[in-house]
């Protein structure tokens, strides 16, 4: 969560509030347009969708939808233009990841432009694993850094103090075919490190591991309209099923709780001598953490990364 002032947090949780917005459009690092609610900005919507039932091992892509008033046809927007969105109060605005325009639709009747943009995770779908520059030997952190370098973003790790102790050589390289998208590579890295992957407000590619007591904020009753809470999930076993159907489980063999099963993770496939250690690394990092699946409608907080 971004560090905002106490007065900002008070304004955002007030029973009656006004959320201000500013949108900047950049092309080749140059600012070309600024849209504000009092002039051309009609609406802003940011969607962050996770995977149902997933405790870790997934990559989150964020989508921005905007409408801009353009009566005279003065605004010329291009695909891949950068969109920077700021939300908050008149005096203090929270940042968001950089979004890249994917769709532009002009309505000549309503005299507006509808824009759909995504963060850099969407670019990872358009590049393949074989496009990466990999120098062996390399470890998990190095592989993630190679993906970040290709996408043009810095990679950071949050709440990750232990990594699988494995170094890949030419002869034991991860078993990618080369045709996997970089998003699939990121997901495989997130899975083998027990993290979730997303782009944070500083536009850095973040691998975050959820830990006990790791609370960015609390949502009190006065802040939400509807809450549906599912059953708690506590991780008690981690296994891996290879593409050939071979099953390897971590040394902890407890079936009383949630059993997470990895399937054909390329970072495990070549590691025939140490898959149990890799699975135990994930289990030991997440043991004792209870996850709750829930659906919530609430007032939101623009300073939250996810």
XYZ file of C-alpha atoms in Angstrom:
306
model
C 0.000 0.000 0.000
C 1.243 3.476 -0.879
C 2.184 5.779 1.972
C -0.425 8.539 2.089
C -1.025 11.272 4.669
C -3.366 10.808 7.624
C -5.693 13.475 6.233
C -5.871 11.654 2.901
C -6.859 8.392 4.612
C -9.491 10.274 6.626
C -10.945 11.795 3.452
C -11.038 8.430 1.676
C -12.931 6.737 4.534
C -15.358 9.603 5.194
C -19.095 8.778 4.816
C -19.293 11.355 2.036
C -16.277 11.733 -0.204
C -15.195 12.984 -3.606
C -12.480 11.026 -5.411
C -10.504 13.245 -7.735
C -8.747 11.877 -10.817
C -6.060 12.885 -13.262
C -5.024 11.022 -16.409
C -1.803 11.699 -18.295
C -0.994 10.357 -21.743
C 2.652 9.871 -22.735
C 4.156 9.031 -26.114
C 7.872 8.300 -26.437
C 8.355 9.529 -22.857
C 6.776 12.911 -23.648
C 3.556 14.141 -22.023
C 1.024 14.788 -24.803
C -2.320 15.135 -22.983
C -3.663 15.658 -19.471
C -7.322 14.877 -18.781
C -9.187 16.137 -15.695
C -12.835 15.711 -14.577
C -13.453 19.433 -14.950
C -12.495 19.388 -18.626
C -12.353 16.191 -20.725
C -12.246 13.175 -18.395
C -15.680 11.540 -18.222
C -14.968 8.268 -16.381
C -12.161 6.018 -15.117
C -12.397 2.376 -14.125
C -9.595 0.045 -13.010
C -10.197 -3.707 -12.814
C -7.987 -6.148 -10.970
C -9.046 -9.762 -11.359
C -7.551 -12.669 -9.430
C -7.954 -16.414 -9.875
C -10.670 -18.097 -7.838
C -9.345 -20.449 -5.211
C -5.669 -19.679 -5.866
C -3.505 -19.144 -2.783
C -0.384 -18.360 -4.833
C 1.147 -19.129 -8.194
C -0.715 -16.720 -10.435
C -0.085 -13.513 -12.367
C -2.459 -10.577 -12.066
C -3.103 -8.222 -15.003
C -4.775 -4.862 -14.441
C -7.129 -3.195 -16.911
C -8.070 0.479 -17.191
C -11.167 1.728 -19.029
C -11.567 5.443 -19.689
C -13.948 7.765 -21.465
C -12.754 11.144 -22.701
C -14.922 13.932 -24.123
C -13.666 15.028 -27.540
C -16.196 17.335 -29.217
C -13.820 18.766 -31.816
C -11.768 15.641 -32.538
C -8.693 17.318 -31.079
C -7.204 14.252 -29.370
C -5.145 11.807 -31.415
C -4.431 8.690 -29.380
C -2.321 5.771 -30.521
C -2.037 2.141 -29.526
C 0.699 1.602 -26.913
C 0.530 5.203 -25.686
C 1.218 5.233 -21.933
C -1.677 6.028 -19.599
C -0.869 7.197 -16.076
C -3.832 7.386 -13.702
C -3.882 9.232 -10.384
C -6.737 8.994 -7.863
C -7.378 10.690 -4.530
C -8.040 14.179 -3.243
C -7.437 17.628 -4.680
C -4.133 17.923 -2.830
C -2.877 14.306 -2.812
C -3.173 11.679 -5.517
C -2.277 7.974 -5.388
C -0.415 6.464 -8.310
C -1.243 3.381 -10.379
C 0.859 1.189 -12.662
C 1.515 2.491 -16.147
C -1.131 1.276 -18.577
C -0.632 0.853 -22.324
C -3.453 1.606 -24.737
C -4.820 -1.491 -26.442
C -8.173 -0.308 -27.822
C -9.460 3.087 -28.970
C -13.074 3.672 -30.036
C -14.401 7.042 -31.111
C -18.159 7.717 -30.903
C -19.046 10.499 -33.336
C -22.574 10.772 -31.927
C -21.629 11.071 -28.248
C -18.431 12.951 -29.137
C -16.258 10.857 -26.856
C -13.390 8.389 -26.978
C -13.431 5.054 -25.151
C -10.002 3.744 -24.198
C -8.995 0.306 -22.916
C -5.470 -0.107 -21.578
C -3.546 -2.773 -19.653
C -0.442 -2.860 -17.501
C 2.802 -4.450 -18.688
C 1.566 -7.959 -17.826
C -0.475 -7.764 -21.024
C 2.766 -7.264 -22.955
C 4.065 -10.497 -21.447
C 1.345 -12.368 -23.356
C 2.784 -11.087 -26.639
C 6.351 -12.307 -26.049
C 7.616 -15.880 -25.870
C 10.087 -17.647 -23.605
C 12.448 -18.161 -26.542
C 12.745 -14.350 -26.815
C 14.507 -14.165 -23.435
C 18.239 -13.631 -23.087
C 19.312 -16.298 -20.600
C 22.892 -16.834 -19.474
C 23.642 -20.055 -17.584
C 24.157 -20.828 -14.765
C 21.054 -19.052 -13.503
C 18.746 -19.291 -10.494
C 15.058 -18.447 -10.011
C 15.762 -14.802 -9.185
C 17.937 -14.447 -12.272
C 15.239 -15.933 -14.468
C 12.674 -13.468 -13.125
C 15.107 -10.607 -13.717
C 15.544 -11.745 -17.335
C 11.777 -11.533 -17.873
C 11.669 -8.098 -16.256
C 14.543 -6.901 -18.451
C 12.709 -8.052 -21.571
C 9.549 -6.211 -20.471
C 11.486 -3.108 -19.445
C 10.555 -3.184 -15.750
C 12.434 -3.758 -12.509
C 11.674 -6.947 -10.573
C 11.233 -6.830 -6.800
C 10.444 -9.498 -4.201
C 8.213 -8.765 -1.220
C 8.127 -10.925 1.925
C 10.377 -13.505 0.245
C 13.276 -14.499 2.482
C 13.927 -17.991 1.108
C 14.112 -19.232 -2.481
C 14.356 -22.783 -3.827
C 18.057 -23.594 -3.661
C 18.576 -24.560 -7.279
C 20.896 -23.318 -9.999
C 20.155 -24.279 -13.587
C 22.907 -25.219 -16.019
C 22.718 -25.730 -19.774
C 22.071 -29.451 -19.307
C 19.473 -28.948 -16.541
C 17.699 -25.901 -17.927
C 13.976 -25.477 -17.139
C 11.876 -27.586 -19.481
C 10.268 -24.798 -21.515
C 9.530 -25.559 -25.148
C 10.229 -21.945 -26.056
C 6.682 -21.246 -27.216
C 5.305 -20.402 -23.773
C 4.307 -16.773 -23.284
C 6.243 -14.712 -20.772
C 3.079 -14.563 -18.698
C 3.238 -18.349 -18.423
C 6.884 -18.024 -17.373
C 5.953 -15.472 -14.709
C 3.180 -17.757 -13.433
C 5.607 -20.688 -13.204
C 8.049 -18.522 -11.219
C 5.247 -17.333 -8.911
C 4.174 -20.915 -8.312
C 7.612 -22.301 -7.483
C 8.317 -19.378 -5.126
C 4.898 -19.410 -3.411
C 4.127 -15.876 -4.558
C 1.669 -13.910 -6.655
C 2.948 -11.667 -9.447
C 1.634 -8.207 -10.308
C 2.748 -4.690 -11.276
C 2.738 -2.325 -8.301
C 2.074 1.415 -8.166
C 5.774 2.122 -8.812
C 5.451 0.163 -12.069
C 7.716 -2.587 -10.764
C 7.084 -6.270 -11.373
C 6.439 -7.548 -7.865
C 6.501 -11.140 -6.641
C 4.733 -11.014 -3.282
C 4.446 -13.799 -0.752
C 1.500 -13.551 1.631
C 2.500 -14.050 5.246
C 0.825 -14.142 8.626
C 0.024 -10.688 9.886
C 0.832 -9.151 6.511
C -2.110 -6.743 6.399
C -1.973 -3.707 4.115
C -5.233 -2.344 5.483
C -8.394 -3.354 7.317
C -11.912 -3.104 5.944
C -14.305 -2.224 8.750
C -18.053 -2.775 8.539
C -18.741 0.849 7.719
C -16.557 0.564 4.607
C -18.240 -2.349 2.830
C -21.720 -2.942 1.494
C -21.695 -6.721 1.083
C -19.360 -9.503 2.199
C -19.527 -13.207 1.387
C -16.889 -15.185 3.248
C -15.876 -18.688 2.172
C -14.297 -21.521 4.103
C -10.748 -21.037 5.405
C -7.916 -22.780 3.562
C -4.726 -23.789 5.360
C -1.914 -25.245 3.263
C -0.842 -28.655 4.553
C 0.708 -30.316 1.503
C 2.406 -29.365 -1.764
C 2.861 -31.810 -4.648
C 3.965 -31.705 -8.262
C 2.635 -33.780 -11.148
C 4.971 -33.962 -14.135
C 3.853 -33.939 -17.753
C 4.390 -37.706 -17.714
C 2.133 -38.159 -14.699
C 4.854 -38.686 -12.099
C 3.861 -37.384 -8.677
C 6.318 -35.911 -6.191
C 5.191 -34.586 -2.811
C 6.999 -32.508 -0.236
C 8.348 -34.224 2.833
C 5.360 -32.980 4.849
C 2.550 -35.395 4.102
C -0.541 -34.031 5.826
C -3.893 -34.374 4.077
C -5.931 -32.584 6.747
C -6.015 -29.221 4.963
C -5.528 -27.711 1.515
C -3.390 -29.765 -0.881
C -1.789 -27.599 -3.572
C -0.818 -29.489 -6.723
C 1.584 -28.022 -9.270
C 1.270 -29.463 -12.749
C 4.170 -29.582 -15.174
C 6.059 -26.611 -13.738
C 9.126 -26.231 -16.031
C 11.334 -25.201 -13.132
C 10.740 -28.568 -11.446
C 10.703 -30.855 -14.473
C 14.508 -31.037 -14.968
C 15.264 -31.160 -11.267
C 14.920 -34.901 -10.702
C 17.370 -34.885 -7.785
C 15.810 -32.090 -5.710
C 12.071 -31.604 -6.355
C 11.163 -32.419 -2.747
C 13.405 -29.608 -1.461
C 11.766 -27.170 -3.879
C 8.266 -28.156 -2.767
C 9.256 -27.967 0.900
C 10.534 -24.419 0.338
C 7.045 -23.352 -0.759
C 5.323 -25.257 2.031
C 7.606 -23.954 4.773
C 7.105 -20.370 3.575
C 3.309 -20.595 3.655
C 2.625 -23.003 6.500
C 0.507 -21.442 9.218
C -1.118 -18.967 6.825
C -4.902 -19.291 6.517
C -6.545 -18.030 3.336
C -10.179 -17.020 3.036
C -12.001 -16.835 -0.255
C -14.436 -13.935 -0.250
C -16.516 -11.633 -2.403
C -16.803 -8.051 -1.234
C -18.376 -4.830 -2.422
C -16.766 -1.923 -0.644
C -15.838 1.716 -1.064
C -12.309 0.920 -2.131
C -8.956 2.539 -1.383
C -6.978 4.014 -4.327
C -3.709 3.631 -2.416
C -3.852 -0.194 -2.439
C -1.676 -1.893 -5.024
C -3.974 -4.896 -5.343
